[in-house]
Amino acid sequence: MKEIQEIFKAQIQHQYTLGNSSASQRINRLNALKKALETTFRIPLQEALFKDFKKPAIETDLTEIHPVISEIKLVKKQLKSWMQPQRVKSPLVFIGSSAYVHHEPKGVCLIISPWNFPVNLTFGPLVSAIAAGNTVMIKPSEMTPNTASVMADIVASIFKPEEVALFQGGVTVAQSLLSLPFNHIFFTGSPAVGKIVMNAAAKNLSSVTLELGGKSPTIVDASANIDQAAKKIAWGKFLNNGQICVAPDYLWVHESVKDAFVKAFIKHTTHFYTEQAAQSNDYSRIVNENHFQRLANHLEDAKKNGGIIEMGGHVEASENFISPTLISGLTADATLLKDEIFGPILPLKTFTEIEKVIDYINAGEKPLALYIFSKKPSHIKKVINNTRAGSTAINHSVVQYSNHHLPFGGSNNSGIGKAHGYFGFQEFSNQRSILKQFSFSAVEMLMPPYTPFKKKLSEWTTKWF
Ligand code: NAD
């Protein structure tokens, strides 16, 4: 695609001008983005997301616009200090020199984003990329086209194409972009496409951040506050219709509290969305027909594999609607226990020994998030120390994502690299090592020719420094 090539060339040429910008120049750009999100484009974004998957306006404010604003606020406070050279110590052998880490921009970056939080997961990384002084090309998801179109207007209203440019479209556009030798690629999406992106990046040795997904286990032990656990899990699961990378994917509930948990879970879900979630203005929809069908197939499969519907299970194809659903009794073959669910269906398994839960989790891929609801510090410690995950919330779900002082990302199958706040700034920067010699260098004493004295000195250096 000619336009992509031309803008890529323009960004290559412009990268040093942008890379040399001061903290306040970068913050000016971010202020413009903040203002656009808060004023001119707030309502158009709410309307676009409602058209795309009936997202309630308040959730657009809270889960799309607010996270980007809060990321910008943090950058405004910290960017000057993040950009300062960071002095490091020098061993005695480097006498006469000083050393520091200089954060330089990676250069020309590509951001490819998914549809489930299209604004948050496009402009969030953009904030970090701009803070670090990069030029950026963006490809949002084609599955939320109304939102992508408003985001294109936002970008065009603030940035020159040689700074930031957004390209709408699907796989073909993504592939054209991925053929270019970007300095860094920041991808958010599924592990399957993550592998395609990493493969393309390998051809140019572009560095990558991969923010992926997977199955996030949620444990409720016998000591937990069952009512609170049920409330927080129901909220984290059905927000955005379960289309959240860190949503609880499946539950492990201690056998002794299963009945109480199910009762509390139904109570809270009904309170959130009434008994007729289809009529609730606060309940989103599955993003499109394909994803609806994928989830409806899971429900059919569950019936054949021991599934007992504890709550919900109603589908309405014409509306891409599936009611909030809780299913117990599934056998190991059920597809709900194999694939990432990414929708409003929650399987529940019971346990008596926590060790079995740990073994089950460790037999699968490393999750993006792992949740534990417990009052027992020893249980919590045991689960954290004996499993691996991108993040964990103890006695809560999903909210760890929103603390931008924490790194956000997965581990292997759930991702590579970190986002948010300082970690996002680092991800879009190259940590350049700088050593400045300002007077006598002891290293000169170890240069050839290697006389017997220098050999002795070398032995002495190896031993003592
Ligand atoms: P996806 O991987 O299908 O698509 C993501 C992006 O990749 C889109 O822009 C799409 O156009 C592009 N794409 C799709 N196929 C491609 C190909 N063959 N080559 C190049 N680009 C291609 O993901 P999705 O369905 O949009 O999002 C859901 C997935 O994303 C889930 O697995 C979820 O867990 C994950 N996710 C992760 C995070 C996170 O922060 N870790 C956040 C949200 C979603």
Coordinates of C-alpha atoms and ligand atoms in Angstrom, one line a residue:
M1 CA 0.0 0.0 0.0
K2 CA 1.5 3.2 -1.3
E3 CA 0.2 5.5 1.5
I4 CA 1.6 3.2 4.2
Q5 CA 5.1 3.2 2.5
E6 CA 5.1 7.0 2.1
I7 CA 4.1 7.7 5.7
F8 CA 6.6 5.1 6.9
K9 CA 9.4 7.0 5.0
A10 CA 8.2 10.3 6.3
Q11 CA 8.3 9.0 9.9
I12 CA 11.8 7.6 9.4
Q13 CA 12.9 11.1 8.4
H14 CA 11.1 12.8 11.2
Q15 CA 12.1 10.5 14.0
Y16 CA 15.2 12.5 15.2
T17 CA 13.3 15.8 15.3
L18 CA 10.6 14.1 17.4
G19 CA 13.2 12.1 19.4
N20 CA 14.9 15.4 20.4
S21 CA 11.7 16.9 21.7
S22 CA 11.6 18.1 25.3
A23 CA 9.4 16.7 28.0
S24 CA 7.1 19.7 27.8
Q25 CA 6.8 19.4 24.0
R26 CA 5.7 15.8 24.4
I27 CA 3.3 16.7 27.2
N28 CA 1.8 19.4 24.9
R29 CA 0.9 16.6 22.5
L30 CA -0.5 14.5 25.2
N31 CA -2.6 17.4 26.6
A32 CA -4.1 17.8 23.1
L33 CA -5.0 14.1 23.2
K34 CA -6.5 14.4 26.7
K35 CA -8.6 17.4 25.6
A36 CA -9.8 15.6 22.5
L37 CA -10.9 12.6 24.6
E38 CA -12.5 14.8 27.3
T39 CA -14.4 17.2 25.1
T40 CA -14.9 17.1 21.3
F41 CA -14.7 13.3 20.9
R42 CA -16.2 12.0 24.2
I43 CA -19.8 11.8 22.9
P44 CA -18.8 10.5 19.4
L45 CA -16.7 7.7 21.1
Q46 CA -19.6 6.8 23.4
E47 CA -22.0 6.7 20.4
A48 CA -19.5 4.6 18.3
L49 CA -18.9 2.1 21.0
F50 CA -22.7 1.8 21.6
K51 CA -23.1 1.1 17.8
D52 CA -20.2 -1.4 17.8
F53 CA -21.4 -3.6 20.8
K54 CA -23.9 -1.7 22.8
K55 CA -21.3 -0.6 25.3
P56 CA -23.0 1.6 28.0
A57 CA -21.8 5.2 27.9
I58 CA -20.6 5.1 31.5
E59 CA -18.4 2.1 30.7
T60 CA -16.9 4.0 27.8
D61 CA -16.1 6.8 30.2
L62 CA -14.7 4.4 32.9
T63 CA -12.9 1.7 30.8
E64 CA -11.9 3.5 27.6
I65 CA -11.5 7.2 28.2
H66 CA -10.5 7.3 31.9
P67 CA -7.6 4.8 31.7
V68 CA -6.0 6.9 28.9
I69 CA -6.5 10.1 30.8
S70 CA -5.0 8.6 33.9
E71 CA -2.0 7.3 31.9
I72 CA -1.5 10.9 30.5
K73 CA -1.8 12.4 34.0
L74 CA 1.0 10.0 35.3
V75 CA 3.2 10.8 32.4
K76 CA 2.7 14.6 32.9
K77 CA 3.9 14.2 36.5
Q78 CA 6.8 11.9 35.9
L79 CA 8.1 12.4 32.3
K80 CA 10.8 14.9 33.2
S81 CA 12.4 12.6 35.8
W82 CA 12.0 9.5 33.5
M83 CA 13.9 11.3 30.7
Q84 CA 16.8 12.3 33.0
P85 CA 20.0 10.3 32.5
Q86 CA 20.1 7.7 35.3
R87 CA 23.5 7.6 36.9
V88 CA 24.8 4.2 37.8
K89 CA 27.8 3.2 40.0
S90 CA 31.2 2.4 38.4
P91 CA 33.6 -0.3 39.8
L92 CA 37.0 1.0 40.9
V93 CA 38.7 -0.4 37.8
F94 CA 36.7 2.3 35.8
I95 CA 38.3 5.1 37.9
G96 CA 38.2 8.5 36.1
S97 CA 34.8 7.8 34.4
S98 CA 31.1 8.2 35.0
A99 CA 28.3 6.1 33.7
Y100 CA 24.6 6.6 33.1
V101 CA 21.6 5.2 31.3
H102 CA 20.2 7.4 28.6
H103 CA 16.6 6.6 27.5
E104 CA 16.5 7.1 23.7
P105 CA 13.3 6.6 21.6
K106 CA 13.1 3.2 19.8
G107 CA 12.3 5.2 16.7
V108 CA 9.4 4.4 14.3
C109 CA 6.8 2.2 16.1
L110 CA 3.8 0.2 15.1
I111 CA 0.8 -0.3 17.4
I112 CA -1.8 -3.0 16.4
S113 CA -4.8 -3.2 18.8
P114 CA -7.8 -5.4 19.4
W115 CA -11.5 -4.6 19.5
N116 CA -12.5 -5.3 23.1
F117 CA -11.3 -2.0 24.5
P118 CA -10.5 -0.3 21.3
V119 CA -9.8 3.2 22.6
N120 CA -7.9 2.2 25.8
L121 CA -5.7 -0.4 24.1
T122 CA -4.8 1.9 21.2
F123 CA -4.3 5.2 22.9
G124 CA -2.9 3.7 26.1
P125 CA 0.2 2.4 24.3
L126 CA 0.3 5.6 22.2
V127 CA 0.7 7.7 25.3
S128 CA 3.8 5.6 26.3
A129 CA 5.2 5.8 22.7
I130 CA 4.8 9.6 22.6
A131 CA 6.2 10.0 26.1
A132 CA 9.3 8.1 24.9
G133 CA 9.6 10.3 21.8
N134 CA 8.7 7.9 19.0
T135 CA 6.8 8.3 15.8
V136 CA 3.9 5.9 15.6
M137 CA 1.8 4.1 13.0
I138 CA -1.5 2.6 14.3
K139 CA -3.8 -0.2 13.1
P140 CA -6.9 -0.6 15.3
S141 CA -9.2 -3.5 14.9
E142 CA -11.6 -3.8 12.0
M143 CA -14.2 -5.4 14.3
T144 CA -15.2 -2.1 15.9
P145 CA -15.3 0.0 12.8
N146 CA -17.3 2.9 14.2
T147 CA -14.8 3.4 17.0
A148 CA -11.9 3.0 14.6
S149 CA -13.3 5.8 12.5
V150 CA -13.6 8.2 15.4
M151 CA -10.1 7.3 16.5
A152 CA -8.8 8.1 13.0
D153 CA -10.5 11.6 13.3
I154 CA -8.9 12.1 16.7
V155 CA -5.4 11.2 15.4
A156 CA -5.8 13.4 12.3
S157 CA -7.0 16.3 14.4
I158 CA -3.9 16.3 16.6
F159 CA -0.9 14.8 14.8
K160 CA 0.9 15.3 11.5
P161 CA 1.1 12.0 9.6
E162 CA 4.9 12.0 10.1
E163 CA 4.3 12.0 13.9
V164 CA 1.3 9.6 14.3
A165 CA -0.8 8.1 11.6
L166 CA -3.7 5.7 11.9
F167 CA -4.7 3.1 9.2
Q168 CA -8.1 1.5 9.3
G169 CA -8.7 -2.0 8.0
G170 CA -8.2 -5.7 8.6
V171 CA -5.6 -8.4 8.1
T172 CA -4.4 -7.0 4.7
V173 CA -3.5 -3.6 6.2
A174 CA -1.9 -5.3 9.2
Q175 CA 0.2 -7.5 6.9
S176 CA 1.4 -4.5 4.8
L177 CA 2.4 -2.7 8.0
L178 CA 4.1 -5.8 9.4
S179 CA 6.3 -6.1 6.2
L180 CA 8.0 -2.9 7.2
P181 CA 11.2 -2.7 9.3
F182 CA 9.7 -1.0 12.4
N183 CA 12.0 -0.3 15.3
H184 CA 9.3 -1.6 17.7
I185 CA 6.0 -3.3 17.4
F186 CA 3.4 -3.2 20.2
F187 CA 0.7 -5.8 19.6
T188 CA -2.3 -6.5 21.7
G189 CA -4.5 -9.4 20.7
S190 CA -4.7 -13.2 20.7
P191 CA -1.7 -15.5 21.2
A192 CA -2.3 -17.0 17.7
V193 CA -1.9 -13.7 16.0
G194 CA 0.9 -12.7 18.4
K195 CA 2.9 -15.5 16.9
I196 CA 2.3 -14.2 13.4
V197 CA 3.4 -10.7 14.5
M198 CA 6.5 -12.0 16.2
N199 CA 7.4 -14.0 13.1
A200 CA 7.1 -10.9 10.9
A201 CA 9.1 -8.9 13.5
A202 CA 11.9 -11.5 13.4
K203 CA 12.5 -10.8 9.7
N204 CA 13.6 -7.2 10.6
L205 CA 14.7 -8.0 14.2
S206 CA 12.1 -5.4 15.3
S207 CA 11.7 -5.6 19.1
V208 CA 8.2 -6.6 20.2
T209 CA 5.7 -6.1 23.0
L210 CA 3.0 -8.7 22.9
E211 CA 0.0 -8.2 25.1
L212 CA -1.8 -11.5 24.7
G213 CA -4.5 -13.4 26.4
G214 CA -5.4 -16.9 27.6
K215 CA -7.3 -18.5 30.5
S216 CA -7.2 -16.6 33.8
P217 CA -8.0 -19.0 36.7
T218 CA -9.9 -17.7 39.7
I219 CA -9.7 -19.5 43.0
V220 CA -12.2 -19.2 45.9
D221 CA -11.1 -21.1 49.0
A222 CA -13.2 -22.1 52.0
S223 CA -11.9 -19.2 54.1
A224 CA -12.9 -16.5 51.6
N225 CA -15.6 -13.9 52.1
I226 CA -18.0 -15.7 49.8
D227 CA -20.5 -12.8 49.2
Q228 CA -17.7 -10.3 48.4
A229 CA -15.9 -12.9 46.2
A230 CA -19.1 -13.6 44.2
K231 CA -19.8 -9.9 43.7
K232 CA -16.3 -9.1 42.5
I233 CA -16.1 -12.1 40.2
A234 CA -19.5 -11.4 38.7
W235 CA -18.6 -7.8 38.1
G236 CA -15.1 -8.7 36.5
K237 CA -16.7 -11.4 34.4
F238 CA -19.7 -9.7 33.0
L239 CA -18.2 -6.2 32.5
N240 CA -17.8 -5.6 28.7
N241 CA -19.7 -8.9 28.4
G242 CA -16.7 -11.0 29.5
Q243 CA -14.7 -9.6 26.6
I244 CA -11.7 -8.7 28.8
C245 CA -8.3 -10.2 28.5
V246 CA -8.0 -10.3 32.3
A247 CA -11.6 -11.5 33.0
P248 CA -11.9 -14.5 35.3
D249 CA -12.0 -17.3 32.7
Y250 CA -12.9 -20.3 34.9
L251 CA -13.5 -20.8 38.6
W252 CA -12.1 -23.2 41.2
V253 CA -14.4 -23.0 44.2
H254 CA -13.8 -25.1 47.4
E255 CA -16.4 -27.8 47.5
S256 CA -17.6 -26.8 51.0
V257 CA -18.6 -23.3 49.8
K258 CA -19.9 -24.1 46.3
D259 CA -23.6 -23.8 47.1
A260 CA -23.2 -20.5 49.0
F261 CA -21.0 -19.1 46.2
V262 CA -23.5 -20.0 43.5
K263 CA -26.4 -18.4 45.5
A264 CA -24.4 -15.2 46.1
F265 CA -23.2 -15.1 42.4
I266 CA -26.8 -15.3 41.1
K267 CA -27.9 -12.6 43.6
H268 CA -25.2 -10.1 42.6
T269 CA -25.5 -10.8 38.9
T270 CA -29.3 -10.3 39.1
H271 CA -28.7 -7.1 41.0
F272 CA -26.3 -5.8 38.3
Y273 CA -28.4 -6.7 35.3
T274 CA -31.9 -7.8 36.6
E275 CA -33.4 -11.1 35.8
Q276 CA -33.8 -10.0 32.2
A277 CA -30.2 -9.0 31.2
A278 CA -31.5 -8.6 27.6
Q279 CA -33.5 -5.6 28.7
S280 CA -30.7 -4.0 30.8
N281 CA -29.0 -0.9 29.4
D282 CA -26.0 -1.8 31.4
Y283 CA -25.2 -5.1 29.7
S284 CA -23.1 -5.0 26.5
R285 CA -23.3 -7.5 23.6
I286 CA -20.9 -9.9 22.0
V287 CA -19.0 -7.9 19.4
N288 CA -20.2 -9.7 16.2
E289 CA -21.9 -12.8 14.8
N290 CA -18.7 -14.9 14.5
H291 CA -17.9 -14.4 18.2
F292 CA -21.5 -15.0 19.1
Q293 CA -21.4 -18.3 17.2
R294 CA -18.1 -19.3 18.8
L295 CA -19.7 -18.8 22.2
A296 CA -23.0 -20.5 21.3
N297 CA -20.9 -23.5 20.1
H298 CA -19.2 -23.6 23.5
L299 CA -22.7 -23.8 25.2
E300 CA -23.7 -26.7 22.9
D301 CA -20.5 -28.5 23.6
A302 CA -21.0 -28.0 27.4
K303 CA -24.3 -29.8 27.2
K304 CA -22.5 -32.8 25.8
N305 CA -19.8 -32.7 28.3
G306 CA -21.5 -32.8 31.7
G307 CA -22.4 -29.0 31.9
I308 CA -25.0 -28.1 34.5
I309 CA -26.4 -24.6 33.9
E310 CA -26.4 -22.9 37.4
M311 CA -27.5 -19.5 35.9
G312 CA -28.3 -18.1 32.5
G313 CA -27.6 -20.0 29.3
H314 CA -30.1 -18.0 27.2
V315 CA -29.0 -17.0 23.7
E316 CA -30.5 -14.6 21.2
A317 CA -28.7 -14.8 17.8
S318 CA -30.3 -11.7 16.2
E319 CA -28.9 -9.6 19.1
N320 CA -25.5 -11.3 19.6
F321 CA -26.8 -11.8 23.1
I322 CA -25.9 -14.5 25.7
S323 CA -27.2 -14.0 29.2
P324 CA -24.7 -14.0 32.1
T325 CA -24.0 -17.7 32.5
L326 CA -22.5 -19.9 35.2
I327 CA -21.9 -23.6 34.4
S328 CA -20.7 -26.4 36.7
G329 CA -20.0 -30.1 36.2
L330 CA -18.0 -29.9 33.0
T331 CA -15.8 -32.8 32.1
A332 CA -12.2 -32.3 31.0
D333 CA -13.1 -32.5 27.3
A334 CA -15.4 -29.5 27.4
T335 CA -14.1 -26.8 25.0
L336 CA -15.0 -24.2 27.7
L337 CA -12.1 -25.6 29.7
K338 CA -9.7 -25.6 26.8
D339 CA -10.0 -22.3 24.9
E340 CA -10.0 -18.7 26.2
I341 CA -13.7 -18.0 26.6
F342 CA -13.8 -14.2 26.1
G343 CA -17.5 -13.9 26.7
P344 CA -20.2 -14.0 29.4
I345 CA -19.9 -17.7 30.3
L346 CA -18.1 -18.8 33.4
P347 CA -17.3 -22.5 34.1
L348 CA -17.1 -23.5 37.8
K349 CA -15.0 -26.4 39.1
T350 CA -14.8 -27.5 42.7
F351 CA -11.8 -28.6 44.7
T352 CA -10.8 -30.0 48.1
E353 CA -7.0 -29.8 47.9
I354 CA -5.3 -26.6 46.7
E355 CA -2.3 -28.6 45.4
K356 CA -4.6 -30.2 42.8
V357 CA -5.7 -26.7 41.6
I358 CA -2.0 -25.6 41.4
D359 CA -1.1 -28.7 39.3
Y360 CA -4.1 -28.1 37.0
I361 CA -3.1 -24.4 36.5
N362 CA 0.6 -25.3 35.9
A363 CA -0.4 -28.0 33.3
G364 CA -1.7 -25.2 31.1
E365 CA -0.2 -22.1 29.6
K366 CA 0.9 -19.3 31.9
P367 CA -2.2 -17.1 32.5
L368 CA -2.4 -13.4 32.0
A369 CA -4.1 -13.0 35.4
L370 CA -4.7 -15.4 38.3
Y371 CA -7.1 -14.4 41.1
I372 CA -7.3 -15.8 44.6
F373 CA -10.1 -15.1 47.1
S374 CA -9.0 -16.1 50.5
K375 CA -8.4 -14.9 54.1
K376 CA -5.5 -17.3 54.6
P377 CA -2.1 -15.7 54.0
S378 CA -0.5 -19.2 53.8
H379 CA -2.9 -20.2 51.0
I380 CA -2.4 -17.0 49.1
K381 CA 1.4 -17.4 49.4
K382 CA 1.3 -21.0 48.3
V383 CA -0.7 -20.2 45.2
I384 CA 1.5 -17.2 44.2
N385 CA 4.8 -19.0 44.9
N386 CA 3.9 -22.2 43.0
T387 CA 2.2 -20.8 39.9
R388 CA 3.3 -18.3 37.2
A389 CA 1.1 -15.4 35.8
G390 CA 1.3 -11.9 34.4
S391 CA -0.6 -10.4 37.3
T392 CA -2.6 -11.4 40.4
A393 CA -5.3 -9.7 42.4
I394 CA -6.0 -11.0 45.8
N395 CA -9.7 -10.7 46.9
H396 CA -10.5 -8.7 43.8
S397 CA -10.7 -9.2 40.0
V398 CA -9.6 -7.2 37.0
V399 CA -8.7 -4.0 38.9
Q400 CA -5.0 -4.7 39.0
Y401 CA -5.0 -3.6 35.3
S402 CA -6.0 0.0 36.3
N403 CA -3.1 0.8 38.7
H404 CA -0.6 2.3 36.3
H405 CA 2.1 2.1 38.8
L406 CA 2.1 -1.6 38.3
P407 CA 3.6 -3.2 35.1
F408 CA 0.9 -4.8 32.9
G409 CA 1.6 -7.8 30.7
G410 CA 1.8 -11.5 30.5
S411 CA 4.4 -14.2 30.5
N412 CA 5.2 -16.4 27.5
N413 CA 1.9 -17.5 26.0
S414 CA 0.1 -14.6 27.7
G415 CA 2.6 -12.0 26.5
I416 CA 6.1 -10.6 26.3
G417 CA 7.0 -7.2 27.7
K418 CA 5.1 -4.8 29.9
A419 CA 2.8 -1.7 29.5
H420 CA 1.6 1.2 31.6
G421 CA 3.3 4.1 33.3
Y422 CA 7.1 3.9 33.6
F423 CA 7.1 0.3 32.3
G424 CA 5.4 1.5 29.1
F425 CA 7.9 4.4 28.8
Q426 CA 10.7 1.8 29.2
E427 CA 9.2 -0.5 26.6
F428 CA 9.2 2.2 23.9
S429 CA 12.7 3.3 24.9
N430 CA 16.2 1.9 24.2
Q431 CA 18.2 2.0 27.4
R432 CA 21.5 3.3 25.9
S433 CA 24.5 2.8 28.1
I434 CA 26.9 5.8 28.3
L435 CA 30.3 5.8 29.9
K436 CA 32.2 9.0 30.0
Q437 CA 36.0 9.0 30.6
F438 CA 37.0 12.3 32.1
S439 CA 40.6 11.6 33.4
F440 CA 43.1 8.8 33.8
S441 CA 41.8 5.4 32.9
A442 CA 43.2 2.4 34.8
V443 CA 42.3 0.2 31.8
E444 CA 45.3 1.7 30.0
M445 CA 47.5 -0.3 32.4
L446 CA 46.1 -3.5 31.0
M447 CA 46.7 -2.8 27.4
P448 CA 49.3 -4.8 25.3
P449 CA 52.1 -5.5 25.3
Y450 CA 51.4 -8.0 28.1
T451 CA 54.6 -7.7 30.2
P452 CA 55.1 -9.9 33.3
F453 CA 54.0 -6.9 35.4
K454 CA 50.8 -6.6 33.5
K455 CA 50.1 -10.3 33.8
K456 CA 50.4 -9.9 37.6
L457 CA 48.2 -6.9 37.5
S458 CA 45.6 -8.8 35.5
E459 CA 45.6 -11.6 38.0
W460 CA 45.3 -9.1 40.8
T461 CA 42.4 -7.3 39.0
T462 CA 40.6 -10.5 38.4
K463 CA 40.9 -11.5 42.0
W464 CA 40.0 -8.2 43.6
F465 CA 37.7 -6.2 41.3
Ligands
NAD1 P1 -6.8 -10.7 17.3 O1 -5.5 -11.3 17.6 O2 -7.8 -11.5 16.5 O3 -6.7 -9.3 16.6 C1 -5.9 -8.2 17.1 C2 -5.4 -7.3 16.0 O4 -4.6 -8.1 15.1 C3 -6.5 -6.7 15.1 O5 -6.1 -5.4 14.9 C4 -6.5 -7.5 13.9 O6 -6.9 -6.8 12.7 C5 -5.0 -8.0 13.8 N1 -4.9 -9.2 13.1 C6 -5.8 -10.3 13.0 N2 -5.3 -11.3 12.3 C7 -4.1 -10.9 11.8 C8 -3.1 -11.5 11.0 N3 -3.3 -12.7 10.5 N4 -2.0 -10.8 10.7 C9 -1.8 -9.6 11.3 N5 -2.7 -8.9 12.1 C10 -3.8 -9.6 12.3 O7 -7.5 -10.3 18.7 P2 -8.9 -9.8 19.1 O8 -10.0 -10.8 18.7 O9 -9.1 -8.4 18.5 O10 -8.8 -9.6 20.7 C11 -9.0 -10.7 21.5 C12 -7.7 -11.3 22.0 O11 -6.9 -10.3 22.5 C13 -7.9 -12.2 23.2 O12 -7.1 -13.3 23.1 C14 -7.6 -11.3 24.4 O13 -7.2 -12.0 25.6 C15 -6.4 -10.5 23.8 N6 -6.3 -9.3 24.5 C16 -5.2 -9.1 25.3 C17 -5.0 -7.9 26.0 C18 -3.8 -7.6 26.8 O14 -3.7 -6.4 27.2 N7 -3.0 -8.6 27.2 C19 -6.0 -6.9 25.9 C20 -7.1 -7.2 25.1 C21 -7.3 -8.3 24.4

